[in-house]
mmCIF file of C-alpha atoms in Angstrom:
data_model
loop_
_atom_site.group_PDB
_atom_site.id
_atom_site.type_symbol
_atom_site.label_atom_id
_atom_site.label_comp_id
_atom_site.label_asym_id
_atom_site.label_seq_id
_atom_site.Cartn_x
_atom_site.Cartn_y
_atom_site.Cartn_z
ATOM 1 C CA UNK A 1 20.673 -15.463 -21.818
ATOM 2 C CA UNK A 2 18.183 -15.496 -24.446
ATOM 3 C CA UNK A 3 16.330 -11.981 -24.869
ATOM 4 C CA UNK A 4 12.959 -13.470 -23.872
ATOM 5 C CA UNK A 5 11.846 -9.960 -22.809
ATOM 6 C CA UNK A 6 11.788 -8.848 -26.393
ATOM 7 C CA UNK A 7 8.931 -11.258 -26.798
ATOM 8 C CA UNK A 8 6.824 -9.259 -24.241
ATOM 9 C CA UNK A 9 7.131 -6.256 -26.630
ATOM 10 C CA UNK A 10 9.441 -4.406 -24.103
ATOM 11 C CA UNK A 11 12.160 -2.435 -25.880
ATOM 12 C CA UNK A 12 15.606 -2.557 -24.099
ATOM 13 C CA UNK A 13 16.602 1.194 -24.354
ATOM 14 C CA UNK A 14 15.472 2.886 -21.304
ATOM 15 C CA UNK A 15 17.727 4.302 -18.508
ATOM 16 C CA UNK A 16 15.603 2.537 -15.953
ATOM 17 C CA UNK A 17 16.846 -0.850 -14.690
ATOM 18 C CA UNK A 18 14.645 -3.815 -14.092
ATOM 19 C CA UNK A 19 15.367 -6.891 -12.325
ATOM 20 C CA UNK A 20 13.654 -9.752 -13.951
ATOM 21 C CA UNK A 21 13.872 -13.285 -12.061
ATOM 22 C CA UNK A 22 11.801 -16.469 -12.823
ATOM 23 C CA UNK A 23 12.144 -19.930 -13.947
ATOM 24 C CA UNK A 24 12.490 -19.030 -17.654
ATOM 25 C CA UNK A 25 15.503 -16.952 -17.457
ATOM 26 C CA UNK A 26 18.391 -15.869 -15.071
ATOM 27 C CA UNK A 27 18.161 -12.935 -12.859
ATOM 28 C CA UNK A 28 20.225 -9.967 -14.262
ATOM 29 C CA UNK A 29 19.642 -6.291 -14.960
ATOM 30 C CA UNK A 30 18.214 -5.217 -18.296
ATOM 31 C CA UNK A 31 17.219 -1.905 -19.624
ATOM 32 C CA UNK A 32 13.705 -1.993 -20.837
ATOM 33 C CA UNK A 33 11.584 1.263 -21.258
ATOM 34 C CA UNK A 34 8.685 1.925 -18.841
ATOM 35 C CA UNK A 35 5.564 1.795 -21.141
ATOM 36 C CA UNK A 36 3.105 2.473 -18.231
ATOM 37 C CA UNK A 37 3.798 3.889 -14.829
ATOM 38 C CA UNK A 38 0.397 3.421 -13.132
ATOM 39 C CA UNK A 39 1.378 0.621 -10.669
ATOM 40 C CA UNK A 40 3.934 1.181 -7.809
ATOM 41 C CA UNK A 41 5.209 -0.954 -5.048
ATOM 42 C CA UNK A 42 6.621 0.272 -1.782
ATOM 43 C CA UNK A 43 9.134 -2.113 -0.179
ATOM 44 C CA UNK A 44 10.466 -1.239 3.329
ATOM 45 C CA UNK A 45 13.406 -3.589 2.975
ATOM 46 C CA UNK A 46 15.326 -5.329 5.630
ATOM 47 C CA UNK A 47 16.351 -3.605 8.872
ATOM 48 C CA UNK A 48 19.208 -1.094 8.369
ATOM 49 C CA UNK A 49 20.205 -2.677 5.124
ATOM 50 C CA UNK A 50 19.257 0.325 2.658
ATOM 51 C CA UNK A 51 17.581 -2.271 0.531
ATOM 52 C CA UNK A 52 13.998 -0.784 0.457
ATOM 53 C CA UNK A 53 12.604 0.133 -2.963
ATOM 54 C CA UNK A 54 10.002 2.199 -4.801
ATOM 55 C CA UNK A 55 9.194 0.030 -7.776
ATOM 56 C CA UNK A 56 7.016 0.169 -10.763
ATOM 57 C CA UNK A 57 5.084 -2.795 -12.296
ATOM 58 C CA UNK A 58 5.465 -2.396 -16.019
ATOM 59 C CA UNK A 59 3.835 -4.195 -18.887
ATOM 60 C CA UNK A 60 3.269 -4.208 -22.593
ATOM 61 C CA UNK A 61 0.104 -1.859 -22.739
ATOM 62 C CA UNK A 62 -1.294 -3.356 -25.965
ATOM 63 C CA UNK A 63 -1.301 -6.801 -24.377
ATOM 64 C CA UNK A 64 -3.235 -6.139 -21.201
ATOM 65 C CA UNK A 65 -4.591 -7.618 -19.108
ATOM 66 C CA UNK A 66 -2.589 -10.838 -19.814
ATOM 67 C CA UNK A 67 0.922 -9.250 -20.631
ATOM 68 C CA UNK A 68 3.325 -10.230 -17.805
ATOM 69 C CA UNK A 69 4.429 -7.779 -15.338
ATOM 70 C CA UNK A 70 8.095 -6.786 -14.949
ATOM 71 C CA UNK A 71 9.454 -5.241 -11.769
ATOM 72 C CA UNK A 72 11.633 -2.034 -12.054
ATOM 73 C CA UNK A 73 13.544 -0.536 -9.033
ATOM 74 C CA UNK A 74 12.663 2.850 -10.271
ATOM 75 C CA UNK A 75 14.049 4.794 -7.329
ATOM 76 C CA UNK A 76 17.567 3.493 -7.569
ATOM 77 C CA UNK A 77 17.519 3.507 -11.345
ATOM 78 C CA UNK A 78 16.599 7.150 -11.503
ATOM 79 C CA UNK A 79 18.712 8.452 -8.640
ATOM 80 C CA UNK A 80 21.553 6.120 -8.427
ATOM 81 C CA UNK A 81 21.196 5.573 -4.727
ATOM 82 C CA UNK A 82 18.951 3.517 -2.399
ATOM 83 C CA UNK A 83 15.929 5.224 -0.768
ATOM 84 C CA UNK A 84 16.606 3.448 2.821
ATOM 85 C CA UNK A 85 13.232 2.236 3.616
ATOM 86 C CA UNK A 86 9.882 2.820 1.724
ATOM 87 C CA UNK A 87 7.050 2.245 4.208
ATOM 88 C CA UNK A 88 4.224 3.803 1.991
ATOM 89 C CA UNK A 89 3.685 5.701 -1.101
ATOM 90 C CA UNK A 90 0.815 7.433 -2.737
ATOM 91 C CA UNK A 91 0.341 8.932 -6.276
ATOM 92 C CA UNK A 92 -0.730 12.717 -6.114
ATOM 93 C CA UNK A 93 -1.183 14.165 -9.577
ATOM 94 C CA UNK A 94 2.120 13.823 -11.439
ATOM 95 C CA UNK A 95 4.007 13.157 -8.329
ATOM 96 C CA UNK A 96 4.848 10.096 -5.974
ATOM 97 C CA UNK A 97 5.080 10.755 -2.306
ATOM 98 C CA UNK A 98 6.991 8.289 -0.148
ATOM 99 C CA UNK A 99 7.271 7.784 3.445
ATOM 100 C CA UNK A 100 10.391 6.337 5.123
ATOM 101 C CA UNK A 101 10.069 5.398 8.731
ATOM 102 C CA UNK A 102 13.596 4.344 9.686
ATOM 103 C CA UNK A 103 15.069 7.072 7.575
ATOM 104 C CA UNK A 104 12.645 9.576 8.921
ATOM 105 C CA UNK A 105 11.915 11.470 5.799
ATOM 106 C CA UNK A 106 9.359 11.977 3.133
ATOM 107 C CA UNK A 107 10.311 12.066 -0.521
ATOM 108 C CA UNK A 108 8.605 13.581 -3.433
ATOM 109 C CA UNK A 109 9.330 11.956 -6.781
ATOM 110 C CA UNK A 110 8.101 12.294 -10.325
ATOM 111 C CA UNK A 111 6.116 9.526 -11.903
ATOM 112 C CA UNK A 112 9.181 7.836 -13.007
ATOM 113 C CA UNK A 113 10.762 7.708 -9.543
ATOM 114 C CA UNK A 114 13.092 10.722 -9.994
ATOM 115 C CA UNK A 115 13.528 12.551 -6.776
ATOM 116 C CA UNK A 116 12.250 16.086 -6.682
ATOM 117 C CA UNK A 117 12.250 16.951 -2.812
ATOM 118 C CA UNK A 118 13.452 15.325 0.266
ATOM 119 C CA UNK A 119 11.872 16.261 3.517
ATOM 120 C CA UNK A 120 14.052 15.366 6.423
ATOM 121 C CA UNK A 121 12.096 14.983 9.776
ATOM 122 C CA UNK A 122 14.355 14.261 12.609
ATOM 123 C CA UNK A 123 12.782 11.695 15.071
ATOM 124 C CA UNK A 124 9.437 11.822 13.449
ATOM 125 C CA UNK A 125 9.197 8.491 11.569
ATOM 126 C CA UNK A 126 6.682 8.936 8.974
ATOM 127 C CA UNK A 127 4.400 5.852 8.350
ATOM 128 C CA UNK A 128 1.098 5.846 6.333
ATOM 129 C CA UNK A 129 -0.435 8.055 3.556
ATOM 130 C CA UNK A 130 -3.827 9.115 2.347
ATOM 131 C CA UNK A 131 -5.057 12.048 0.330
ATOM 132 C CA UNK A 132 -8.099 14.164 -0.709
ATOM 133 C CA UNK A 133 -8.437 16.491 -3.564
ATOM 134 C CA UNK A 134 -6.089 19.138 -2.253
ATOM 135 C CA UNK A 135 -3.722 17.726 0.285
ATOM 136 C CA UNK A 136 -1.737 14.658 1.226
ATOM 137 C CA UNK A 137 -1.726 13.407 4.976
ATOM 138 C CA UNK A 138 0.652 11.082 6.586
ATOM 139 C CA UNK A 139 0.826 9.736 10.215
ATOM 140 C CA UNK A 140 4.012 9.542 12.161
ATOM 141 C CA UNK A 141 5.326 7.686 15.215
ATOM 142 C CA UNK A 142 5.913 10.968 16.983
ATOM 143 C CA UNK A 143 2.083 10.906 17.524
ATOM 144 C CA UNK A 144 1.354 13.410 14.805
ATOM 145 C CA UNK A 145 -0.523 13.525 11.528
ATOM 146 C CA UNK A 146 0.755 16.001 9.067
ATOM 147 C CA UNK A 147 -1.099 17.944 6.187
ATOM 148 C CA UNK A 148 1.242 18.354 3.093
ATOM 149 C CA UNK A 149 1.036 20.103 -0.207
ATOM 150 C CA UNK A 150 3.542 18.196 -2.455
ATOM 151 C CA UNK A 151 3.352 21.018 -5.098
ATOM 152 C CA UNK A 152 4.714 23.678 -2.710
ATOM 153 C CA UNK A 153 8.556 23.080 -2.743
ATOM 154 C CA UNK A 154 9.181 25.908 -0.354
ATOM 155 C CA UNK A 155 6.846 24.930 2.263
ATOM 156 C CA UNK A 156 5.341 21.499 1.589
ATOM 157 C CA UNK A 157 4.241 20.755 5.285
ATOM 158 C CA UNK A 158 1.219 22.924 5.813
ATOM 159 C CA UNK A 159 0.123 21.869 9.362
ATOM 160 C CA UNK A 160 0.309 18.962 11.982
ATOM 161 C CA UNK A 161 -1.870 17.749 14.749
ATOM 162 C CA UNK A 162 -1.236 15.524 17.731
ATOM 163 C CA UNK A 163 -3.481 12.479 17.462
ATOM 164 C CA UNK A 164 -2.270 9.707 19.788
ATOM 165 C CA UNK A 165 0.409 6.997 20.553
ATOM 166 C CA UNK A 166 1.763 5.332 17.406
ATOM 167 C CA UNK A 167 -0.661 6.457 14.628
ATOM 168 C CA UNK A 168 -0.734 4.110 11.653
ATOM 169 C CA UNK A 169 -3.185 3.897 8.625
ATOM 170 C CA UNK A 170 -5.386 6.669 7.873
ATOM 171 C CA UNK A 171 -8.209 7.735 5.477
ATOM 172 C CA UNK A 172 -10.375 10.748 4.667
ATOM 173 C CA UNK A 173 -14.230 10.715 4.699
ATOM 174 C CA UNK A 174 -16.945 13.355 4.822
ATOM 175 C CA UNK A 175 -14.188 16.004 5.407
ATOM 176 C CA UNK A 176 -12.774 14.258 8.159
ATOM 177 C CA UNK A 177 -9.560 12.291 8.591
ATOM 178 C CA UNK A 178 -9.604 8.946 10.523
ATOM 179 C CA UNK A 179 -6.350 7.639 11.867
ATOM 180 C CA UNK A 180 -5.663 4.211 13.544
ATOM 181 C CA UNK A 181 -4.076 4.587 16.947
ATOM 182 C CA UNK A 182 -2.217 1.459 17.443
ATOM 183 C CA UNK A 183 -0.411 2.428 20.624
ATOM 184 C CA UNK A 184 2.315 -0.067 19.378
ATOM 185 C CA UNK A 185 -0.214 -3.011 19.864
ATOM 186 C CA UNK A 186 -1.910 -1.637 22.968
ATOM 187 C CA UNK A 187 -4.053 1.021 21.472
ATOM 188 C CA UNK A 188 -7.900 0.665 20.748
ATOM 189 C CA UNK A 189 -8.860 4.083 19.214
ATOM 190 C CA UNK A 190 -9.432 5.894 16.035
ATOM 191 C CA UNK A 191 -8.672 9.662 15.927
ATOM 192 C CA UNK A 192 -10.930 11.967 14.217
ATOM 193 C CA UNK A 193 -9.396 15.179 12.731
ATOM 194 C CA UNK A 194 -11.342 17.915 10.778
ATOM 195 C CA UNK A 195 -9.618 18.379 7.561
ATOM 196 C CA UNK A 196 -10.263 22.128 7.301
ATOM 197 C CA UNK A 197 -9.497 23.406 10.804
ATOM 198 C CA UNK A 198 -6.976 20.499 11.175
ATOM 199 C CA UNK A 199 -7.882 20.069 14.883
ATOM 200 C CA UNK A 200 -8.656 16.638 16.578
ATOM 201 C CA UNK A 201 -12.447 16.516 17.239
ATOM 202 C CA UNK A 202 -12.887 13.296 19.006
ATOM 203 C CA UNK A 203 -11.653 9.893 19.616
ATOM 204 C CA UNK A 204 -13.628 6.589 18.790
ATOM 205 C CA UNK A 205 -13.143 3.497 20.846
ATOM 206 C CA UNK A 206 -12.604 0.282 18.719
ATOM 207 C CA UNK A 207 -10.902 -3.024 18.599
ATOM 208 C CA UNK A 208 -7.502 -3.626 19.960
ATOM 209 C CA UNK A 209 -4.425 -2.666 17.843
ATOM 210 C CA UNK A 210 -5.905 -0.914 14.857
ATOM 211 C CA UNK A 211 -3.095 -0.998 12.472
ATOM 212 C CA UNK A 212 -2.236 -1.009 8.774
ATOM 213 C CA UNK A 213 -5.701 -1.044 7.107
ATOM 214 C CA UNK A 214 -8.029 2.004 6.929
ATOM 215 C CA UNK A 215 -9.750 2.834 3.732
ATOM 216 C CA UNK A 216 -12.751 5.151 2.945
ATOM 217 C CA UNK A 217 -15.761 4.225 0.750
ATOM 218 C CA UNK A 218 -17.973 7.118 0.261
ATOM 219 C CA UNK A 219 -19.140 8.069 3.792
ATOM 220 C CA UNK A 220 -17.878 4.860 5.389
ATOM 221 C CA UNK A 221 -14.407 4.001 6.670
ATOM 222 C CA UNK A 222 -13.511 0.436 6.821
ATOM 223 C CA UNK A 223 -10.458 -0.555 9.043
ATOM 224 C CA UNK A 224 -8.873 -3.532 10.673
ATOM 225 C CA UNK A 225 -7.997 -4.199 14.363
ATOM 226 C CA UNK A 226 -5.377 -6.920 14.728
ATOM 227 C CA UNK A 227 -5.668 -7.556 18.408
ATOM 228 C CA UNK A 228 -2.787 -9.824 19.304
ATOM 229 C CA UNK A 229 -2.425 -11.291 15.856
ATOM 230 C CA UNK A 230 -4.356 -14.124 16.792
ATOM 231 C CA UNK A 231 -7.385 -12.852 15.126
ATOM 232 C CA UNK A 232 -8.325 -9.717 13.033
ATOM 233 C CA UNK A 233 -11.538 -7.856 12.948
ATOM 234 C CA UNK A 234 -12.995 -5.472 10.218
ATOM 235 C CA UNK A 235 -14.970 -2.699 11.501
ATOM 236 C CA UNK A 236 -16.787 0.232 9.852
ATOM 237 C CA UNK A 237 -17.292 3.769 10.864
ATOM 238 C CA UNK A 238 -20.246 5.784 9.497
ATOM 239 C CA UNK A 239 -18.527 8.983 8.790
ATOM 240 C CA UNK A 240 -21.976 10.837 9.043
ATOM 241 C CA UNK A 241 -22.491 9.966 12.780
ATOM 242 C CA UNK A 242 -19.039 8.128 13.549
ATOM 243 C CA UNK A 243 -20.803 5.102 14.719
ATOM 244 C CA UNK A 244 -18.723 2.081 14.818
ATOM 245 C CA UNK A 245 -19.963 -1.365 13.786
ATOM 246 C CA UNK A 246 -18.293 -4.764 13.894
ATOM 247 C CA UNK A 247 -18.253 -6.587 10.447
ATOM 248 C CA UNK A 248 -16.324 -9.724 9.935
ATOM 249 C CA UNK A 249 -12.808 -11.321 10.339
ATOM 250 C CA UNK A 250 -10.060 -10.236 7.905
ATOM 251 C CA UNK A 251 -6.400 -8.974 8.231
ATOM 252 C CA UNK A 252 -6.207 -7.088 4.980
ATOM 253 C CA UNK A 253 -8.699 -5.272 2.952
ATOM 254 C CA UNK A 254 -9.216 -3.475 -0.400
ATOM 255 C CA UNK A 255 -12.158 -1.752 -2.201
ATOM 256 C CA UNK A 256 -13.249 -3.026 -5.446
ATOM 257 C CA UNK A 257 -15.394 -0.249 -7.079
ATOM 258 C CA UNK A 258 -16.201 -2.734 -9.911
ATOM 259 C CA UNK A 259 -17.707 -5.309 -7.487
ATOM 260 C CA UNK A 260 -18.787 -2.873 -4.684
ATOM 261 C CA UNK A 261 -17.071 -5.115 -2.506
ATOM 262 C CA UNK A 262 -14.036 -5.512 -0.187
ATOM 263 C CA UNK A 263 -11.549 -7.961 -1.385
ATOM 264 C CA UNK A 264 -10.032 -9.587 1.876
ATOM 265 C CA UNK A 265 -7.309 -11.767 3.210
ATOM 266 C CA UNK A 266 -7.471 -13.394 6.595
ATOM 267 C CA UNK A 267 -3.878 -14.419 7.264
ATOM 268 C CA UNK A 268 -2.841 -13.604 10.982
ATOM 269 C CA UNK A 269 0.549 -14.680 12.538
ATOM 270 C CA UNK A 270 -0.823 -17.153 14.974
ATOM 271 C CA UNK A 271 -3.867 -18.590 13.155
ATOM 272 C CA UNK A 272 -3.103 -21.261 10.481
ATOM 273 C CA UNK A 273 -6.560 -20.881 8.965
ATOM 274 C CA UNK A 274 -6.256 -18.627 6.009
ATOM 275 C CA UNK A 275 -8.882 -17.080 3.651
ATOM 276 C CA UNK A 276 -8.832 -15.136 0.550
ATOM 277 C CA UNK A 277 -12.412 -13.885 -0.261
ATOM 278 C CA UNK A 278 -14.790 -11.143 -1.812
ATOM 279 C CA UNK A 279 -17.168 -9.614 0.648
ATOM 280 C CA UNK A 280 -20.163 -7.988 -1.149
ATOM 281 C CA UNK A 281 -20.958 -4.633 0.801
ATOM 282 C CA UNK A 282 -24.551 -4.569 -0.289
ATOM 283 C CA UNK A 283 -25.532 -8.193 0.441
ATOM 284 C CA UNK A 284 -22.634 -9.439 2.827
ATOM 285 C CA UNK A 285 -22.306 -12.462 0.671
ATOM 286 C CA UNK A 286 -18.737 -14.016 0.627
ATOM 287 C CA UNK A 287 -17.119 -15.549 -2.392
ATOM 288 C CA UNK A 288 -13.915 -17.729 -1.794
ATOM 289 C CA UNK A 289 -10.898 -17.286 -3.869
ATOM 290 C CA UNK A 290 -8.197 -19.511 -4.773
ATOM 291 C CA UNK A 291 -5.095 -19.244 -2.489
ATOM 292 C CA UNK A 292 -2.853 -21.827 -4.375
ATOM 293 C CA UNK A 293 0.782 -20.934 -4.123
ATOM 294 C CA UNK A 294 0.214 -18.106 -1.481
ATOM 295 C CA UNK A 295 2.427 -18.940 1.284
ATOM 296 C CA UNK A 296 2.389 -16.019 3.664
ATOM 297 C CA UNK A 297 -0.069 -13.459 2.073
ATOM 298 C CA UNK A 298 0.176 -10.001 3.791
ATOM 299 C CA UNK A 299 -1.472 -7.399 1.729
ATOM 300 C CA UNK A 300 -4.255 -7.092 -0.833
ATOM 301 C CA UNK A 301 -4.663 -4.183 -3.225
ATOM 302 C CA UNK A 302 -7.242 -3.377 -6.120
ATOM 303 C CA UNK A 303 -6.756 -1.202 -8.922
ATOM 304 C CA UNK A 304 -9.325 0.955 -10.642
ATOM 305 C CA UNK A 305 -10.261 -1.773 -13.057
ATOM 306 C CA UNK A 306 -11.104 -4.264 -10.196
ATOM 307 C CA UNK A 307 -7.869 -6.348 -10.811
ATOM 308 C CA UNK A 308 -6.445 -7.799 -7.587
ATOM 309 C CA UNK A 309 -2.880 -7.729 -6.499
ATOM 310 C CA UNK A 310 -1.822 -9.875 -3.383
ATOM 311 C CA UNK A 311 1.611 -9.351 -1.802
ATOM 312 C CA UNK A 312 3.301 -12.608 -0.582
ATOM 313 C CA UNK A 313 6.195 -12.296 2.023
ATOM 314 C CA UNK A 314 7.098 -15.799 2.625
ATOM 315 C CA UNK A 315 10.657 -14.924 3.879
ATOM 316 C CA UNK A 316 12.581 -11.929 4.933
ATOM 317 C CA UNK A 317 15.673 -13.306 3.395
ATOM 318 C CA UNK A 318 14.170 -13.220 -0.140
ATOM 319 C CA UNK A 319 12.403 -10.602 -2.231
ATOM 320 C CA UNK A 320 8.512 -10.353 -1.838
ATOM 321 C CA UNK A 321 6.280 -11.735 -4.543
ATOM 322 C CA UNK A 322 3.181 -10.338 -6.110
ATOM 323 C CA UNK A 323 0.318 -12.396 -7.521
ATOM 324 C CA UNK A 324 -1.896 -10.697 -9.967
ATOM 325 C CA UNK A 325 -5.617 -11.652 -10.419
ATOM 326 C CA UNK A 326 -8.723 -10.815 -12.461
ATOM 327 C CA UNK A 327 -11.734 -8.950 -10.608
ATOM 328 C CA UNK A 328 -13.212 -12.484 -10.236
ATOM 329 C CA UNK A 329 -10.110 -13.887 -8.455
ATOM 330 C CA UNK A 330 -8.611 -15.704 -11.356
ATOM 331 C CA UNK A 331 -4.998 -15.773 -11.270
ATOM 332 C CA UNK A 332 -3.328 -13.971 -14.269
ATOM 333 C CA UNK A 333 0.283 -13.925 -13.280
ATOM 334 C CA UNK A 334 2.017 -15.090 -10.016
ATOM 335 C CA UNK A 335 5.461 -15.203 -8.454
ATOM 336 C CA UNK A 336 6.214 -11.562 -9.572
ATOM 337 C CA UNK A 337 9.504 -10.886 -7.668
ATOM 338 C CA UNK A 338 9.742 -7.308 -6.276
ATOM 339 C CA UNK A 339 11.558 -5.761 -3.457
ATOM 340 C CA UNK A 340 12.313 -6.983 -0.026
ATOM 341 C CA UNK A 341 9.324 -6.764 2.646
ATOM 342 C CA UNK A 342 6.757 -5.223 0.272
ATOM 343 C CA UNK A 343 4.185 -3.099 2.003
ATOM 344 C CA UNK A 344 1.624 -1.697 -0.527
ATOM 345 C CA UNK A 345 0.655 -1.645 -4.181
ATOM 346 C CA UNK A 346 -0.666 1.793 -5.116
ATOM 347 C CA UNK A 347 -2.169 3.016 -8.304
ATOM 348 C CA UNK A 348 -2.296 6.307 -10.481
ATOM 349 C CA UNK A 349 -5.478 7.601 -11.999
#
């Protein structure tokens, strides 16, 4: 195989293993160095296959934003074993926190993916993560949300609170924690928890099946109710008065600070009509984006520069793919193979 990776300015000397597969060269393990560990991918993997991954999207720092990404299975490379499943991850200072639902654990890694701490949680099934300036919070299928201090290796779990049936995505706004209560598809509430007392203060009624999307923007919380997967509705909570407002149809959302907008996908299981668009939060104006080559887009994320990342999961028998766009929605790089059943892309800094 021609060492085409050398043309990307990547030096083949690191102990990390990257899997690079595309039409230009065969798929095999190589050993490039990680030049920038700012973009992380959590992949749940296939059921009971132990093929979930915590990965890094790496690139030649001097050639951004057009230098191609290369995917590193960082966890396996650093630890020599599989993580099981990686439902979600979040970057907290110099650490990565990962939730594993089926494996029922939380792991604390360094920024290169090396395991520092494993918190085994019998029959807890951790799900989604969020953070504020002091703590990390995660939901769990045992009906609780946990407060965590990843820097405390002796007692990382600070507190927990009962919030409802099958809590999912969550975010923090105005000193409060807002958690989607999916009820395994039958719920229609958001639990509100005071972050200081860590007590549940109220329950808000929302659309059916609030699930994997919940993000805060200043004192507003935007989330998605998936109903029966025939449609999907974005709603907003004003965190000052907890008023709920219905907005527009989308199934996945991410906030672009550069645009002061939500970058959105509408791609439900039972609706063949799909959209990829930017929704301006100030004006409500929507700009359609090109969906060429996206077969089954599941998740959209936006980095701190406004660049857009779309996870495409066209098949459970093949690795997921990531499509990388400019803030305006122009495709920079597509078909970036990552792990199986990718869930989220998270960013440092």
